[in-house]
Amino acid sequence: MNLDNKKKIIISAVLLLILVVAFAIYMIIENENHSEFDLENEVLEQNTENAGNIANLEVVNEIAEEKEKIAVHITGEVKKEGIIYLNQGARIVDAIKEAGGETKQADLSQVNLAYELQDGQKIYIPNKKEKISQYITENSGNNVIIEDSNTSTQKGGSGKVNINTANQSELDRLPGIGPSLAERIIEYREENGNFKNIEDLQNVKGIGDAKFADIKDKVTV
């Protein structure tokens, strides 16, 4: 074998060795890149999963919070009469605050501000010129009055209707009082102010002695 052939063999061997080393280095780098990519994907998937769990938890909390809300109707001497939504366990003082606060004419001494409210109740805040015995009305098909003492609850047909706070449908439940007469009672109340006593009902056109006798035990002021 001559010298030139030996040089060619040596050069070929060196080139082959370089190729083998380069390929090995390439495979190592490629594996590292794949490992980093897989790790990044794993972290991204984990973050996405955590974000989804957090979002789901927030939705669950919102739904739970909505379920814990109660709706009450507040009228009388507050700045914003109407339906308000409160957390379960809320008191009358919370309802007044949610309704914008009491007016200057409100008489809060007649109201138990610490009374715990239930869903569907109606609250009436009196003014300083009137005296009331009931300020919470609960309606769920039957008329229910919760008295000021919070110890006496009258249900069904035995509950008295407050003629100063009752709406048309509540007045309509009284014996002999139809929709038109109930509307007259409300109109009289709006034009002349609250009834001072139940006998004032006889001032409403259409309520004579006989009709008053039928309802006098079922109403209050």
Tab-separated table of C-alpha atoms in Angstrom:
chain	number	residue	atom	x	y	z
A	1	MET	CA	0.000	0.000	0.000
A	2	ASN	CA	1.448	3.301	-1.011
A	3	LEU	CA	1.493	6.520	1.052
A	4	ASP	CA	-1.398	8.167	-0.763
A	5	ASN	CA	-3.745	5.307	-0.016
A	6	LYS	CA	-2.813	5.391	3.683
A	7	LYS	CA	-3.559	9.141	3.809
A	8	LYS	CA	-6.950	8.585	2.177
A	9	ILE	CA	-7.846	5.873	4.690
A	10	ILE	CA	-6.796	8.053	7.631
A	11	ILE	CA	-8.725	11.048	6.296
A	12	SER	CA	-11.828	8.918	5.743
A	13	ALA	CA	-11.613	7.519	9.272
A	14	VAL	CA	-11.263	11.003	10.747
A	15	LEU	CA	-14.246	12.268	8.743
A	16	LEU	CA	-16.321	9.268	9.838
A	17	LEU	CA	-15.367	9.884	13.449
A	18	ILE	CA	-16.340	13.552	13.125
A	19	LEU	CA	-19.693	12.591	11.670
A	20	VAL	CA	-20.327	10.099	14.483
A	21	VAL	CA	-19.417	12.682	17.139
A	22	ALA	CA	-21.536	15.373	15.448
A	23	PHE	CA	-24.517	13.024	15.238
A	24	ALA	CA	-24.129	12.101	18.908
A	25	ILE	CA	-23.987	15.786	19.882
A	26	TYR	CA	-27.062	16.505	17.720
A	27	MET	CA	-29.049	13.699	19.383
A	28	ILE	CA	-28.098	14.951	22.858
A	29	ILE	CA	-29.161	18.517	22.015
A	30	GLU	CA	-32.395	17.321	20.394
A	31	ASN	CA	-33.283	15.221	23.462
A	32	GLU	CA	-32.665	18.214	25.706
A	33	ASN	CA	-34.892	20.388	23.507
A	34	HIS	CA	-37.655	17.786	23.586
A	35	SER	CA	-37.358	17.529	27.364
A	36	GLU	CA	-37.625	21.308	27.757
A	37	PHE	CA	-40.571	21.417	25.335
A	38	ASP	CA	-42.357	18.612	27.183
A	39	LEU	CA	-41.715	20.361	30.489
A	40	GLU	CA	-43.071	23.632	29.123
A	41	ASN	CA	-46.155	21.843	27.795
A	42	GLU	CA	-46.660	20.123	31.134
A	43	VAL	CA	-46.385	23.419	32.998
A	44	LEU	CA	-48.733	25.097	30.506
A	45	GLU	CA	-51.279	22.281	30.822
A	46	GLN	CA	-51.018	22.421	34.602
A	47	ASN	CA	-51.509	26.203	34.621
A	48	THR	CA	-54.467	25.871	32.249
A	49	GLU	CA	-55.996	23.199	34.463
A	50	ASN	CA	-55.460	25.334	37.569
A	51	ALA	CA	-56.983	28.366	35.856
A	52	GLY	CA	-59.990	26.247	34.877
A	53	ASN	CA	-60.366	24.989	38.435
A	54	ILE	CA	-60.187	28.532	39.787
A	55	ALA	CA	-62.795	29.706	37.265
A	56	ASN	CA	-65.056	26.782	38.153
A	57	LEU	CA	-64.610	27.542	41.840
A	58	GLU	CA	-65.551	31.186	41.267
A	59	VAL	CA	-68.678	30.117	39.382
A	60	VAL	CA	-69.614	27.718	42.193
A	61	ASN	CA	-69.073	30.470	44.759
A	62	GLU	CA	-71.205	32.893	42.728
A	63	ILE	CA	-74.014	30.332	42.451
A	64	ALA	CA	-73.795	29.559	46.156
A	65	GLU	CA	-73.856	33.265	46.971
A	66	GLU	CA	-76.940	33.770	44.776
A	67	LYS	CA	-78.701	30.883	46.509
A	68	GLU	CA	-77.959	32.496	49.874
A	69	LYS	CA	-79.669	35.753	48.849
A	70	ILE	CA	-83.202	36.602	49.966
A	71	ALA	CA	-85.629	39.041	48.370
A	72	VAL	CA	-87.729	41.377	50.519
A	73	HIS	CA	-90.076	44.240	49.681
A	74	ILE	CA	-89.537	47.409	51.699
A	75	THR	CA	-91.977	50.336	51.722
A	76	GLY	CA	-92.810	53.352	53.845
A	77	GLU	CA	-90.314	55.882	55.114
A	78	VAL	CA	-87.220	54.782	53.196
A	79	LYS	CA	-85.517	56.597	50.362
A	80	LYS	CA	-85.865	53.760	47.809
A	81	GLU	CA	-89.006	51.664	48.119
A	82	GLY	CA	-89.125	48.340	46.271
A	83	ILE	CA	-87.595	44.880	46.062
A	84	ILE	CA	-84.115	44.500	47.554
A	85	TYR	CA	-81.790	41.502	47.791
A	86	LEU	CA	-79.959	40.696	51.001
A	87	ASN	CA	-77.762	37.939	52.386
A	88	GLN	CA	-79.453	35.261	54.447
A	89	GLY	CA	-79.524	36.276	58.092
A	90	ALA	CA	-79.869	39.974	57.241
A	91	ARG	CA	-81.719	42.214	59.704
A	92	ILE	CA	-84.212	45.023	59.158
A	93	VAL	CA	-81.408	47.530	59.731
A	94	ASP	CA	-79.609	45.986	56.718
A	95	ALA	CA	-82.754	46.287	54.593
A	96	ILE	CA	-83.118	49.970	55.466
A	97	LYS	CA	-79.480	50.593	54.578
A	98	GLU	CA	-79.901	48.767	51.233
A	99	ALA	CA	-82.989	50.916	50.528
A	100	GLY	CA	-80.918	54.091	50.803
A	101	GLY	CA	-81.594	54.707	54.481
A	102	GLU	CA	-84.629	56.048	56.315
A	103	THR	CA	-86.288	59.403	55.602
A	104	LYS	CA	-86.439	62.244	58.121
A	105	GLN	CA	-90.064	61.327	58.822
A	106	ALA	CA	-89.279	57.705	59.748
A	107	ASP	CA	-90.041	56.486	63.258
A	108	LEU	CA	-87.581	53.660	63.830
A	109	SER	CA	-88.538	53.395	67.495
A	110	GLN	CA	-91.587	51.360	66.411
A	111	VAL	CA	-89.450	48.859	64.502
A	112	ASN	CA	-87.255	46.061	65.796
A	113	LEU	CA	-84.147	46.819	63.731
A	114	ALA	CA	-82.519	43.548	64.835
A	115	TYR	CA	-85.337	41.390	63.452
A	116	GLU	CA	-83.935	38.647	61.185
A	117	LEU	CA	-85.610	38.660	57.783
A	118	GLN	CA	-86.843	35.767	55.658
A	119	ASP	CA	-87.279	35.485	51.892
A	120	GLY	CA	-90.509	36.996	50.549
A	121	GLN	CA	-91.311	39.293	53.468
A	122	LYS	CA	-92.593	42.842	53.151
A	123	ILE	CA	-91.342	45.545	55.515
A	124	TYR	CA	-93.200	48.759	56.275
A	125	ILE	CA	-91.266	51.609	57.928
A	126	PRO	CA	-93.756	53.947	59.672
A	127	ASN	CA	-93.574	57.717	59.967
A	128	LYS	CA	-93.668	59.744	63.156
A	129	LYS	CA	-97.361	60.622	62.764
A	130	GLU	CA	-98.669	57.054	62.892
A	131	LYS	CA	-98.730	54.181	65.332
A	132	ILE	CA	-98.550	50.616	64.016
A	133	SER	CA	-98.722	47.181	65.571
A	134	GLN	CA	-97.309	45.267	62.593
A	135	TYR	CA	-94.504	46.209	60.264
A	136	ILE	CA	-93.659	42.890	58.602
A	137	THR	CA	-96.012	41.105	56.204
A	138	GLU	CA	-95.221	37.718	54.729
A	139	ASN	CA	-97.203	36.549	51.706
A	140	SER	CA	-96.995	33.081	50.210
A	141	GLY	CA	-100.544	32.390	49.061
A	142	ASN	CA	-101.983	33.032	52.523
A	143	ASN	CA	-101.795	36.332	54.355
A	144	VAL	CA	-99.421	36.228	57.307
A	145	ILE	CA	-98.770	39.032	59.773
A	146	ILE	CA	-95.819	38.943	62.135
A	147	GLU	CA	-96.638	41.179	65.081
A	148	ASP	CA	-94.293	43.660	66.696
A	149	SER	CA	-93.610	41.299	69.594
A	150	ASN	CA	-92.305	38.719	67.080
A	151	THR	CA	-93.998	36.035	69.209
A	152	SER	CA	-97.430	35.864	67.614
A	153	THR	CA	-97.832	34.647	64.022
A	154	GLN	CA	-101.275	34.431	62.497
A	155	LYS	CA	-101.601	32.253	59.406
A	156	GLY	CA	-104.201	31.445	56.814
A	157	GLY	CA	-107.590	33.090	57.146
A	158	SER	CA	-106.972	34.278	60.722
A	159	GLY	CA	-104.252	36.759	59.753
A	160	LYS	CA	-105.316	40.407	59.909
A	161	VAL	CA	-104.720	42.631	56.902
A	162	ASN	CA	-103.046	45.957	57.552
A	163	ILE	CA	-105.196	48.404	55.575
A	164	ASN	CA	-102.363	50.958	55.570
A	165	THR	CA	-99.843	48.674	53.845
A	166	ALA	CA	-101.890	46.007	52.029
A	167	ASN	CA	-101.892	45.945	48.243
A	168	GLN	CA	-104.920	45.340	46.038
A	169	SER	CA	-104.638	41.555	45.996
A	170	GLU	CA	-104.348	41.422	49.795
A	171	LEU	CA	-107.409	43.632	50.278
A	172	ASP	CA	-109.267	41.582	47.671
A	173	ARG	CA	-109.065	38.541	49.970
A	174	LEU	CA	-111.283	40.227	52.558
A	175	PRO	CA	-114.916	39.057	52.522
A	176	GLY	CA	-117.051	41.224	50.247
A	177	ILE	CA	-114.091	43.290	49.008
A	178	GLY	CA	-113.586	42.863	45.282
A	179	PRO	CA	-110.882	44.352	43.054
A	180	SER	CA	-112.736	47.626	42.471
A	181	LEU	CA	-113.433	48.226	46.164
A	182	ALA	CA	-109.859	47.285	47.035
A	183	GLU	CA	-108.692	49.893	44.554
A	184	ARG	CA	-110.959	52.509	46.197
A	185	ILE	CA	-109.414	51.736	49.580
A	186	ILE	CA	-105.923	52.301	48.171
A	187	GLU	CA	-107.012	55.503	46.400
A	188	TYR	CA	-108.563	56.828	49.635
A	189	ARG	CA	-105.326	55.999	51.484
A	190	GLU	CA	-103.207	57.793	48.890
A	191	GLU	CA	-105.415	60.890	48.869
A	192	ASN	CA	-106.066	61.199	52.615
A	193	GLY	CA	-103.084	59.493	54.209
A	194	ASN	CA	-103.031	56.332	56.293
A	195	PHE	CA	-106.141	55.224	58.147
A	196	LYS	CA	-106.055	56.295	61.791
A	197	ASN	CA	-108.329	53.434	62.829
A	198	ILE	CA	-110.276	50.657	61.120
A	199	GLU	CA	-113.547	52.611	61.458
A	200	ASP	CA	-112.204	55.062	58.857
A	201	LEU	CA	-112.845	52.343	56.274
A	202	GLN	CA	-116.490	53.408	56.335
A	203	ASN	CA	-115.399	56.679	54.701
A	204	VAL	CA	-114.594	54.679	51.562
A	205	LYS	CA	-117.477	54.691	49.093
A	206	GLY	CA	-119.089	51.242	49.008
A	207	ILE	CA	-118.240	50.191	52.569
A	208	GLY	CA	-121.370	50.492	54.670
A	209	ASP	CA	-122.235	49.213	58.123
A	210	ALA	CA	-122.950	45.657	56.982
A	211	LYS	CA	-119.758	45.261	54.933
A	212	PHE	CA	-117.685	46.843	57.685
A	213	ALA	CA	-119.156	44.397	60.204
A	214	ASP	CA	-118.000	41.513	57.992
A	215	ILE	CA	-114.369	42.668	57.810
A	216	LYS	CA	-113.702	44.620	61.032
A	217	ASP	CA	-112.272	41.570	62.805
A	218	LYS	CA	-109.980	40.802	59.883
A	219	VAL	CA	-108.260	44.181	59.475
A	220	THR	CA	-105.886	46.346	61.451
A	221	VAL	CA	-103.943	49.603	61.115
